[in-house]
Tab-separated table of C-alpha atoms in Angstrom:
chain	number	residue	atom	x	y	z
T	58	UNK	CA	16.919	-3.449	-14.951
T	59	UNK	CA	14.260	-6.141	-14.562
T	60	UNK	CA	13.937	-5.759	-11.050
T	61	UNK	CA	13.373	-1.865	-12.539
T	62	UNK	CA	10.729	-2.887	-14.455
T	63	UNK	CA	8.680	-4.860	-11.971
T	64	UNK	CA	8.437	-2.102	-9.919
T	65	UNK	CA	7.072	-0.014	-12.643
T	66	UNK	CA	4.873	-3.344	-13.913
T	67	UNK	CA	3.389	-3.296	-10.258
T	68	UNK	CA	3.073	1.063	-10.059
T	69	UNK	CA	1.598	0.701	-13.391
T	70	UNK	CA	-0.967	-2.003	-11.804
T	71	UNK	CA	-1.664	-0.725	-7.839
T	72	UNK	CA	-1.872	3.008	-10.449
T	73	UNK	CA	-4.947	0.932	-12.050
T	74	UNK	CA	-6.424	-0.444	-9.292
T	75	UNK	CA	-6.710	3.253	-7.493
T	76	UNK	CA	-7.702	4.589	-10.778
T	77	UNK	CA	-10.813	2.368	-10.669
T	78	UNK	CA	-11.957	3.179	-7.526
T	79	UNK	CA	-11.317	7.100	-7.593
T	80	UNK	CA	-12.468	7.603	-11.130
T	81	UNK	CA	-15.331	7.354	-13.541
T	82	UNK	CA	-16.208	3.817	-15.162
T	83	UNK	CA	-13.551	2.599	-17.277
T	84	UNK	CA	-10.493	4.717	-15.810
T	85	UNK	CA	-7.118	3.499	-16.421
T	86	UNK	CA	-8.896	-0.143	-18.175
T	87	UNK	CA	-5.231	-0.283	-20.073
T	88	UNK	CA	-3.661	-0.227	-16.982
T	89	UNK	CA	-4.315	-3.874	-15.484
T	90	UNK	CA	-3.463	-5.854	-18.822
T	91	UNK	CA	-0.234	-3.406	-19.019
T	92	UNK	CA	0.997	-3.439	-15.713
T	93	UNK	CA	0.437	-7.124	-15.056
T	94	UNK	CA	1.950	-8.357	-17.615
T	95	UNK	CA	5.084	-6.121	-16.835
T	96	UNK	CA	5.181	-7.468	-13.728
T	97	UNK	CA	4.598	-11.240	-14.016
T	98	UNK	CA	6.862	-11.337	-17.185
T	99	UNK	CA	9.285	-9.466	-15.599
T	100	UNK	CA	8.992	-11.479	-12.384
T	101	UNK	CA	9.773	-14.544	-13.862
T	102	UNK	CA	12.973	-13.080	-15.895
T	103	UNK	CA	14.302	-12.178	-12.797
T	104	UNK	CA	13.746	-15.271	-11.204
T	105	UNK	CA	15.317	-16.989	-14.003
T	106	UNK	CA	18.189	-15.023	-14.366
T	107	UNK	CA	18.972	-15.501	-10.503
T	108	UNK	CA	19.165	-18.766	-10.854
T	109	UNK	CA	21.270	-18.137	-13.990
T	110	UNK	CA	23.556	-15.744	-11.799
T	111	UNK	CA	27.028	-16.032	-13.002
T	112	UNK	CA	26.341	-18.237	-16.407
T	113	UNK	CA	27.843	-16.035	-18.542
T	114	UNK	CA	30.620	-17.399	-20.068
T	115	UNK	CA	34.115	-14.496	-20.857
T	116	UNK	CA	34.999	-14.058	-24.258
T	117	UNK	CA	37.365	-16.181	-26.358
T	118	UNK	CA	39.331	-12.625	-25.994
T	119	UNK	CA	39.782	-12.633	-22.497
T	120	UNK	CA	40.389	-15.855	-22.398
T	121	UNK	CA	43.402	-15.873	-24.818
T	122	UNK	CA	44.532	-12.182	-22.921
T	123	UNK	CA	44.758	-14.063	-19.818
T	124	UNK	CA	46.576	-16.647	-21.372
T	125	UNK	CA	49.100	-15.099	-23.220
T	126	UNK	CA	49.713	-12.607	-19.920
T	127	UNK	CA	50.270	-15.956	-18.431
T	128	UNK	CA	47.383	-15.479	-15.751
T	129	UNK	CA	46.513	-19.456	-15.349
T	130	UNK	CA	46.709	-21.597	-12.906
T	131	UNK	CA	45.205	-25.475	-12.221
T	132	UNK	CA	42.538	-26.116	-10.297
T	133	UNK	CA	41.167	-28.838	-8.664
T	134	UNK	CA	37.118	-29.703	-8.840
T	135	UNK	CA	36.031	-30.091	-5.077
T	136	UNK	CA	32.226	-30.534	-5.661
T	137	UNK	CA	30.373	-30.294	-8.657
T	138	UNK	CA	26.375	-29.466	-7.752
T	139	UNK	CA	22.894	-29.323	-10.189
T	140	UNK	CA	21.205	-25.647	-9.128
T	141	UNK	CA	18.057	-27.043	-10.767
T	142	UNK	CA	17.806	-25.429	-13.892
T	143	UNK	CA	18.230	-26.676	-16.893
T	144	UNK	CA	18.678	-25.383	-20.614
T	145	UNK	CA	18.292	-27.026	-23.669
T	146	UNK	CA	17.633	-30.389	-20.749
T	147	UNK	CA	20.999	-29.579	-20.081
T	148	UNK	CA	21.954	-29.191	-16.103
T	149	UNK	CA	22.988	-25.761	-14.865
T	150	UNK	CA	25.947	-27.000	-12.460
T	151	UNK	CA	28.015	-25.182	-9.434
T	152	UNK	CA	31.922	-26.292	-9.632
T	153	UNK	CA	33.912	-25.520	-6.865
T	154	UNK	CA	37.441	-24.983	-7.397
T	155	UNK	CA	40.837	-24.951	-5.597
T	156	UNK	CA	42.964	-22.837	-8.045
T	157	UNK	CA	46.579	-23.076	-7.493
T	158	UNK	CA	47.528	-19.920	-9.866
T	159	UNK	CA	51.428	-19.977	-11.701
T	160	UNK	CA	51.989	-16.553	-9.619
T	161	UNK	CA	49.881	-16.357	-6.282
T	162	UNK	CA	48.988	-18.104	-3.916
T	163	UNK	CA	45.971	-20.584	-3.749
T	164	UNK	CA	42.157	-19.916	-3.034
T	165	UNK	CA	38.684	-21.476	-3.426
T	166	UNK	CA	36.231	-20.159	-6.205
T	167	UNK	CA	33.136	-21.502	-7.814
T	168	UNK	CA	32.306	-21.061	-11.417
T	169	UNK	CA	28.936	-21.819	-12.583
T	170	UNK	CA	27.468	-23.314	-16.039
T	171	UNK	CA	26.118	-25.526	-18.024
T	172	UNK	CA	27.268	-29.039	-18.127
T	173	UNK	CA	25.752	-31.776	-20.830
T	174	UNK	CA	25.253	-35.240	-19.146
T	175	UNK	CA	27.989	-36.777	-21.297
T	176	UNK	CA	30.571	-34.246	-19.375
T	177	UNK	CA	29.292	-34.711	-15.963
T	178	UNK	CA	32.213	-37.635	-15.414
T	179	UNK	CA	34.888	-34.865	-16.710
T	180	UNK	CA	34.049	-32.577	-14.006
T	181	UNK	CA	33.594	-35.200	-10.752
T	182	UNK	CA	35.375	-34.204	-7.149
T	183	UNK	CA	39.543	-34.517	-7.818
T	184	UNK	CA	39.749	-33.656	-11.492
T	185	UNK	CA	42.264	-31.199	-12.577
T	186	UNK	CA	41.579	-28.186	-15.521
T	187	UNK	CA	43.559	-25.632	-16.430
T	188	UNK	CA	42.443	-22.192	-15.674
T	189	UNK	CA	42.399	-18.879	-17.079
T	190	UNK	CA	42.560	-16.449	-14.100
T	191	UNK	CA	40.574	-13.451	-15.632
T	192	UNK	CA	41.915	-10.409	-13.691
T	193	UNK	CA	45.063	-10.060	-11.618
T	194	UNK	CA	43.806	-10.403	-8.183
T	195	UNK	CA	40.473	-11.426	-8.889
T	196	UNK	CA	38.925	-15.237	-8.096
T	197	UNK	CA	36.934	-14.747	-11.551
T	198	UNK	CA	38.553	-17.761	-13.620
T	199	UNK	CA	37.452	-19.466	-16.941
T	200	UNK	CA	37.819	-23.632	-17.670
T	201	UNK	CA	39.757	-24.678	-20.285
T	202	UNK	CA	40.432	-27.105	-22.848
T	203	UNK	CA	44.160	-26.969	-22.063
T	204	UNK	CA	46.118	-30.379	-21.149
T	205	UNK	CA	46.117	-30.636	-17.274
T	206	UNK	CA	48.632	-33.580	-17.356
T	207	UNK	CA	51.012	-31.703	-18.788
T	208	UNK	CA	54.785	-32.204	-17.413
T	209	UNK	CA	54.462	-27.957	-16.165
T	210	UNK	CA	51.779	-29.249	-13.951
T	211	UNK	CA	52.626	-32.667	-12.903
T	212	UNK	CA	54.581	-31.314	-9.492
T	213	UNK	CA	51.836	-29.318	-8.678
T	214	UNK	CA	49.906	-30.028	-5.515
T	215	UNK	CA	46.790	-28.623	-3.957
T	216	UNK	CA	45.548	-28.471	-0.232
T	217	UNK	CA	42.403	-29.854	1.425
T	218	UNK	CA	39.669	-27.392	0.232
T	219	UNK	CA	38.822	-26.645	4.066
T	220	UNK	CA	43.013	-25.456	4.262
T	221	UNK	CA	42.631	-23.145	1.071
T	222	UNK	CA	40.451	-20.482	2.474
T	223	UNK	CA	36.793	-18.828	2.419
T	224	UNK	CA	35.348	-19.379	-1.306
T	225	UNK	CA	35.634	-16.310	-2.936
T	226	UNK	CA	32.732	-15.812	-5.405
T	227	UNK	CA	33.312	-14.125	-9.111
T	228	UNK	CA	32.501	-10.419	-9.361
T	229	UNK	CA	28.833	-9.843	-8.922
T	230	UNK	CA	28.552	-6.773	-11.671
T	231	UNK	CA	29.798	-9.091	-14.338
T	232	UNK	CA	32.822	-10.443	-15.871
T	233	UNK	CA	36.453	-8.064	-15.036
T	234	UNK	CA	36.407	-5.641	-16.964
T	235	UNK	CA	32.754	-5.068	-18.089
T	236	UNK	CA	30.796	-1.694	-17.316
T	237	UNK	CA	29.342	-1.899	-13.602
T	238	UNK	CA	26.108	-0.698	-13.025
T	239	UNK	CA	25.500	2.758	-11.577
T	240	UNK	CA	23.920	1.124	-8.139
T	241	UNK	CA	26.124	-1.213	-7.076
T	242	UNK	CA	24.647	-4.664	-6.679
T	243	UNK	CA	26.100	-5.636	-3.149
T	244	UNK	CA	24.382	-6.065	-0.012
T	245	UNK	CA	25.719	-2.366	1.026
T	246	UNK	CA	23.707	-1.129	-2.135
T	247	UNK	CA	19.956	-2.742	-1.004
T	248	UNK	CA	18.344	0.115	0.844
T	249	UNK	CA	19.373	2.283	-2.818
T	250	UNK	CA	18.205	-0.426	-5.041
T	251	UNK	CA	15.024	-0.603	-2.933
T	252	UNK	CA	14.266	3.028	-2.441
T	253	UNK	CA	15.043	3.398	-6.171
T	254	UNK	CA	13.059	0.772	-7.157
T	255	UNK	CA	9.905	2.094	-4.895
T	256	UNK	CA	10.366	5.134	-6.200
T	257	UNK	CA	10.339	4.155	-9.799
T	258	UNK	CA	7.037	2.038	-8.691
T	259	UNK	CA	5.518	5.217	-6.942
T	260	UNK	CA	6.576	7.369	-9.604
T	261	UNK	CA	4.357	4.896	-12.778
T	262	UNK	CA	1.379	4.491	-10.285
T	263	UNK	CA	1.083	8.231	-9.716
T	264	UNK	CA	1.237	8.783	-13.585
T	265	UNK	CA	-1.553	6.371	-14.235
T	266	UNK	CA	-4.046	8.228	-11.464
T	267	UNK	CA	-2.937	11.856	-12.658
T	268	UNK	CA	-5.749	12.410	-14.827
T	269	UNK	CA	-8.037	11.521	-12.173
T	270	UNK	CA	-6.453	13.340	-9.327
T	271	UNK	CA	-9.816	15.201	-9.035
T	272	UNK	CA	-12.055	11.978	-8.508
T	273	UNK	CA	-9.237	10.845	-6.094
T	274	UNK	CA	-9.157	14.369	-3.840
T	275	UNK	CA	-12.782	13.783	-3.823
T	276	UNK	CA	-12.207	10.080	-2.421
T	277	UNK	CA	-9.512	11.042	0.317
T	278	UNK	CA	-12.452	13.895	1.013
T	279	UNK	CA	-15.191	11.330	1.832
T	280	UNK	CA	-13.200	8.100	3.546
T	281	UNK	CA	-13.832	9.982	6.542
T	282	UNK	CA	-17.955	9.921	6.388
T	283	UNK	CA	-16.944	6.192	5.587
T	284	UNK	CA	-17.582	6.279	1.401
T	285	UNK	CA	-15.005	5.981	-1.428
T	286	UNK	CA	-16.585	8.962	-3.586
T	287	UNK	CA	-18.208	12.477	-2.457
T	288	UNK	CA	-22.015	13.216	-1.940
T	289	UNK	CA	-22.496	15.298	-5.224
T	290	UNK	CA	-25.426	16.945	-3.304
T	291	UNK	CA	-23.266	18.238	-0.582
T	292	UNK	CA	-22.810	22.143	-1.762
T	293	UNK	CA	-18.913	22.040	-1.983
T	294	UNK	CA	-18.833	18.672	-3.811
T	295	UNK	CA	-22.127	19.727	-6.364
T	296	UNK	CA	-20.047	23.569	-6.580
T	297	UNK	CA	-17.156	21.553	-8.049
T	298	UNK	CA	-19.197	19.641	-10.697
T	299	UNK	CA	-21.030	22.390	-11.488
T	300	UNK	CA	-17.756	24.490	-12.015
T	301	UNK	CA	-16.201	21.462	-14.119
T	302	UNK	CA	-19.292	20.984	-16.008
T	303	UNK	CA	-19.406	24.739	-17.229
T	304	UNK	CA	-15.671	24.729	-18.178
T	305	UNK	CA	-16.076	22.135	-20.555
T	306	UNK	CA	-19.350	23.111	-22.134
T	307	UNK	CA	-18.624	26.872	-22.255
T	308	UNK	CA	-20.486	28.218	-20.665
T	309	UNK	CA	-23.345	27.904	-17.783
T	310	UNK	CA	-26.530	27.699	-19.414
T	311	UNK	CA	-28.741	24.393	-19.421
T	312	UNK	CA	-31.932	23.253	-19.888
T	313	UNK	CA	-31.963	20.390	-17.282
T	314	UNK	CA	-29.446	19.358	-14.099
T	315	UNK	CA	-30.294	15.690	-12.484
T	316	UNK	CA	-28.231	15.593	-9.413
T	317	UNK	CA	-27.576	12.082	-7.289
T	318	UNK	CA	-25.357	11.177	-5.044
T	319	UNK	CA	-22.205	10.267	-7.597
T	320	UNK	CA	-23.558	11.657	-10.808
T	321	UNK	CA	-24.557	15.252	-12.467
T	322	UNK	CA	-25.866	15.108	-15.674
T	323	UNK	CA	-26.731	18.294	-17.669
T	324	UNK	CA	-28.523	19.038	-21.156
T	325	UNK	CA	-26.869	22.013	-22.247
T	326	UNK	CA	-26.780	24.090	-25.761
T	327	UNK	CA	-23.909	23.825	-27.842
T	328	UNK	CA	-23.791	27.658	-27.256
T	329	UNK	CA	-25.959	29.925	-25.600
T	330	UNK	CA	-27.845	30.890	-28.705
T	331	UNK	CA	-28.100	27.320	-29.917
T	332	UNK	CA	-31.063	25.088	-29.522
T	333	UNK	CA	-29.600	22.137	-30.410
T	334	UNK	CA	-28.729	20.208	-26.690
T	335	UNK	CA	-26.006	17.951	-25.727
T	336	UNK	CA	-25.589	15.844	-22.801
T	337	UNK	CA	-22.916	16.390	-20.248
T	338	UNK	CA	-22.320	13.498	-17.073
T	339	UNK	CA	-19.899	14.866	-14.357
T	340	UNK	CA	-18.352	11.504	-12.196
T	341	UNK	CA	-15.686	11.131	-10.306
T	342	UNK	CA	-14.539	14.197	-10.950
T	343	UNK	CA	-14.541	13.291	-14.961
T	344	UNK	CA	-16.641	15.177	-17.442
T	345	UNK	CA	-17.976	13.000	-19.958
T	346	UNK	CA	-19.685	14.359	-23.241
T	347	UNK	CA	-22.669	11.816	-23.992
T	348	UNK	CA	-23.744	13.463	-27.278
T	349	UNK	CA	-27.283	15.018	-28.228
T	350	UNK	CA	-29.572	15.012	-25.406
T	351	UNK	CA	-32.932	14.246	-25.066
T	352	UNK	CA	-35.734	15.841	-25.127
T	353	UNK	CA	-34.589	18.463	-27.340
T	354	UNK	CA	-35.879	22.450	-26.659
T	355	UNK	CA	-38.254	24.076	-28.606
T	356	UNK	CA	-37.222	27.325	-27.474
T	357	UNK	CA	-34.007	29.686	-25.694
T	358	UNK	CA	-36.334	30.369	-23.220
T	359	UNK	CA	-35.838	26.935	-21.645
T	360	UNK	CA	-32.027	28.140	-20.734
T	361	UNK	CA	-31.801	28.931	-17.423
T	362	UNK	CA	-27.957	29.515	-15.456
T	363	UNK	CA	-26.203	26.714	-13.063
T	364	UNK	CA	-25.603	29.172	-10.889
T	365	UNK	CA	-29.371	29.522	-9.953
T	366	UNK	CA	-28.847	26.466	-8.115
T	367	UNK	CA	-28.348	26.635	-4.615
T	368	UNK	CA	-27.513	23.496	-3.571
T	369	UNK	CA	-27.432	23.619	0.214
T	370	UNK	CA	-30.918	25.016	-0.034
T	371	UNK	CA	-32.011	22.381	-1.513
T	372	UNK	CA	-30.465	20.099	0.232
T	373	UNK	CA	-32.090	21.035	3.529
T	374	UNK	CA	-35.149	21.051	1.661
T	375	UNK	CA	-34.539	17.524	0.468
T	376	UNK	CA	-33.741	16.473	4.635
T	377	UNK	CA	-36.983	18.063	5.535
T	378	UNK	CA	-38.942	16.332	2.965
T	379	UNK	CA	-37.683	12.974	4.321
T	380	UNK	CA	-38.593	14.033	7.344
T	381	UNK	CA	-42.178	15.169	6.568
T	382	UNK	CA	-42.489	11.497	4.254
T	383	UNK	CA	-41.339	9.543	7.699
T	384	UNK	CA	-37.864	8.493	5.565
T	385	UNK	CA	-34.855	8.210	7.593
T	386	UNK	CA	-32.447	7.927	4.766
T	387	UNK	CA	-31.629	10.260	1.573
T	388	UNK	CA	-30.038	7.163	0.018
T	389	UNK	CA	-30.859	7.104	-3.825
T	390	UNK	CA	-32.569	10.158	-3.590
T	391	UNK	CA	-31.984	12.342	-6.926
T	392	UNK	CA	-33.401	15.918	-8.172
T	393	UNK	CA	-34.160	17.054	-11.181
T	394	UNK	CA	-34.014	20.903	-12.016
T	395	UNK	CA	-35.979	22.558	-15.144
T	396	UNK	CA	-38.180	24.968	-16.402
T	397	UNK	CA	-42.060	24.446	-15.730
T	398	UNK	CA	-44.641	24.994	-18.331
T	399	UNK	CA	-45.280	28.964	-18.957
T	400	UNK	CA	-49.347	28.148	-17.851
T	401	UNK	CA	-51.649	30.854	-16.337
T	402	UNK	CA	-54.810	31.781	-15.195
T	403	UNK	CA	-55.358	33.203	-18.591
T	404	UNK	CA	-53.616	30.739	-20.859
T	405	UNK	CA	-53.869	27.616	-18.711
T	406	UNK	CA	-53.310	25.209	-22.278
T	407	UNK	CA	-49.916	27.086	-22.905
T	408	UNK	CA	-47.361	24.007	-23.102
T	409	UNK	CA	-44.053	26.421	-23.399
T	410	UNK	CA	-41.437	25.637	-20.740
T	411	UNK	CA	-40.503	28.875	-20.106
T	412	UNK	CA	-41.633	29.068	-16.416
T	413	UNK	CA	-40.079	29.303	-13.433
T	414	UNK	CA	-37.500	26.723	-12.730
T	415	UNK	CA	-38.646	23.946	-10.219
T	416	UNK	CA	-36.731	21.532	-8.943
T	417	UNK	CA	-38.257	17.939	-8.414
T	418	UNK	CA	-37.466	14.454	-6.734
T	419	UNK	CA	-39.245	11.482	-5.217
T	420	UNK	CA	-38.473	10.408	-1.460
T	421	UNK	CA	-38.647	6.441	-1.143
T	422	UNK	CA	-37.733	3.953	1.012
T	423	UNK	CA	-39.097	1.276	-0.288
T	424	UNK	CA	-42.442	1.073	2.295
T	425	UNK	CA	-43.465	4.770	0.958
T	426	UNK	CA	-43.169	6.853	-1.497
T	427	UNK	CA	-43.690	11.179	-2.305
T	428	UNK	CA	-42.857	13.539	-4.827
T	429	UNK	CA	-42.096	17.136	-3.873
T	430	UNK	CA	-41.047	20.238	-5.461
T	431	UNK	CA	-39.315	23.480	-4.969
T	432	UNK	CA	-37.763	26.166	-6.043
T	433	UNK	CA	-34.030	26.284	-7.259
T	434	UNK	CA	-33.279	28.861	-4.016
T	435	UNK	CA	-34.914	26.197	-1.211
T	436	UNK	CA	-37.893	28.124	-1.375
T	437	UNK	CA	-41.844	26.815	-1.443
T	438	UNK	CA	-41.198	23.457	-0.752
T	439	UNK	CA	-44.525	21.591	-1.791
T	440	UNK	CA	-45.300	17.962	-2.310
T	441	UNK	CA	-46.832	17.147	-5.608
T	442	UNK	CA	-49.089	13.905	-5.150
């Protein structure tokens, strides 16, 4: 179960870690405390309990049930070793045992646990205890405070450990007799445990990127053109924010769009009819609501549609610009769409913005610097210095 959990600890943290890259600021943030704290703590429990492998002591119950079905034996202490743990600064020790059972025939075990200082003398090579053999057939025995000089035991003699057989280790699910897991634990059970375990690890990282599985299909997208996050000015990639943008609005109608490479920001009305303006930032692929924009509208007539945009109009436009400014690079180079002020010939002071829409950015490179405009459709591309 701990080994369980560190898988998920460490799906819960790689989850994070893709989260971060694929999706807006702040994505998955609970997701590193969370999953690496899962992982270390549960790291270290199962590192401690392997070194605590086989500790647990049977019940008084089986004990006495062995007893009284007369399944004991004597055994014989043929090395008594420290693992290097301690508890309570008391040594975790390895005994290795010949048991000579009363009905059987001998064999080496090993029983492990904890042995205070002052008891380290009772246990040296060549002592005798009396066993409790804790299943018929089964090398799983428990020490006792029984009397091993006693006259039932004094003909009893034991082998040289190398003449009693292989050690034969207690059961590795547990004490006889106590629920196994469903996956066993043997070495003929690995490739389970560790496809199970993978999978549980796959299974908690995928959950953590789910709700930014569009921000990552945009990332797999663009590795290819060597970035981590689409061009938002490419028309496929600025379609989808568009289309995400309108969903959670409500509709398509805006007063501004400011399009860079990995953000869309729009000021649209609470409804169509509304002129009170909220902001709207597409990353990512995350919509984030920002609250009331700014400047608010002074009239509907500043609405115009998303859908007027054509963004691989523009974006030609944008190349050819660059091209006419002597700029080799589009890098950092953002638009902004609007309305224009409703002036004319005859009413040249009229400060409405219920012109055309226009659609303005800056080319720079750092060494030089022009503004252009144009029209939402890539048409009458003009520079305005």
């Amino acid at each position: 179960m701990l080994r369980l959990t560190f898988f998920l600890g460490l799906g819960i943290l790689l989850g994070g870690v893709v989260s971060a890259l694929v999706g807006p600021p702040g994505a998955a943030s609970w997701a590193f405390p969370v999953g690496l704290i899962t992982a270390v703590v549960s790291a270290v429990l199962v590192l401690l309990g392997k070194s605590l492998r086989g500790l647990a002591l049977p019940s008084e119950e089986q004990v006495q049930s062995a007893l009284a079905d007369g399944r004991v034996g004597l055994a014989r202490v043929d090395a008594l070793t420290q693992t290097g743990t301690q508890i309570n600064e008391q040594p975790v020790c390895d005994i290795d045992l010949t048991v000579r059972p009363v009905r059987g025939g001998v064999y080496r075990t090993r029983v492990r646990r904890i042995v205070q200082l002052t008891q380290i003398p009772r246990f040296q090579p060549g002592t005798r205890h009396v066993v409790a053999i804790l299943a018929e057939g089964a090398p799983d025995v428990a020490l006792t405070d029984e009397d091993a000089t006693a006259e039932i035991w004094a003909d009893t003699e034991f082998p040289p450990a190398a003449a009693a057989g292989e050690l034969r280790l207690g059961s590795a699910g547990g004490a006889p007799g106590s629920r196994r897991p469903l996956i066993g634990t043997g070495k003929r059970s690995r490739p389970i445990r560790i496809a199970v375990f993978v999978l549980a690890g796959l299974l908690a990282g995928a959950a953590v990127v789910y709700p930014y599985r569009a921000g990552l299909a945009e990332t797999v997208a663009a590795i290819p053109d060597g970035r981590f996050h689409a061009d938002l000015r490419e028309p496929a990639a600025l379609d989808r924010a568009l289309t995400a943008l309108a969903a959670e609005v409500g509709h398509d109608r805006v007063v501004s769009v400011t399009i860079s490479e990995d953000l869309v920001t729009v000021n649209a009305p609470l409804t169509p009819e509304s002129l009170n303006v909220d902001r709207w930032t597409y990353r990512k692929g995350a919509v984030t609501h920002n609250g009331p924009g700014a400047p608010q509208p002074e009239t509907l007539s500043e609405q115009f549609a998303l859908t007027e945009i054509d963004a691989g109009a523009i974006l030609r436009e944008l190349e050819r610009a660059a091209g006419e400014a002597g700029v080799n690079s589009l890098d950092g180079v953002m638009y902004n769409a609007s309305r224009g002020l409703a002036q004319t010939d005859e009413d040249p002071w009229n400060t409405e913005r219920s012109g055309p829409v226009s659609v303005s950015f800056v080319i720079n490179d750092g060494y030089r610097s022009a503004s252009f405009r144009v029209a939402p459709d890539g048409s009458g591309l003009e520079s305005t210095d």
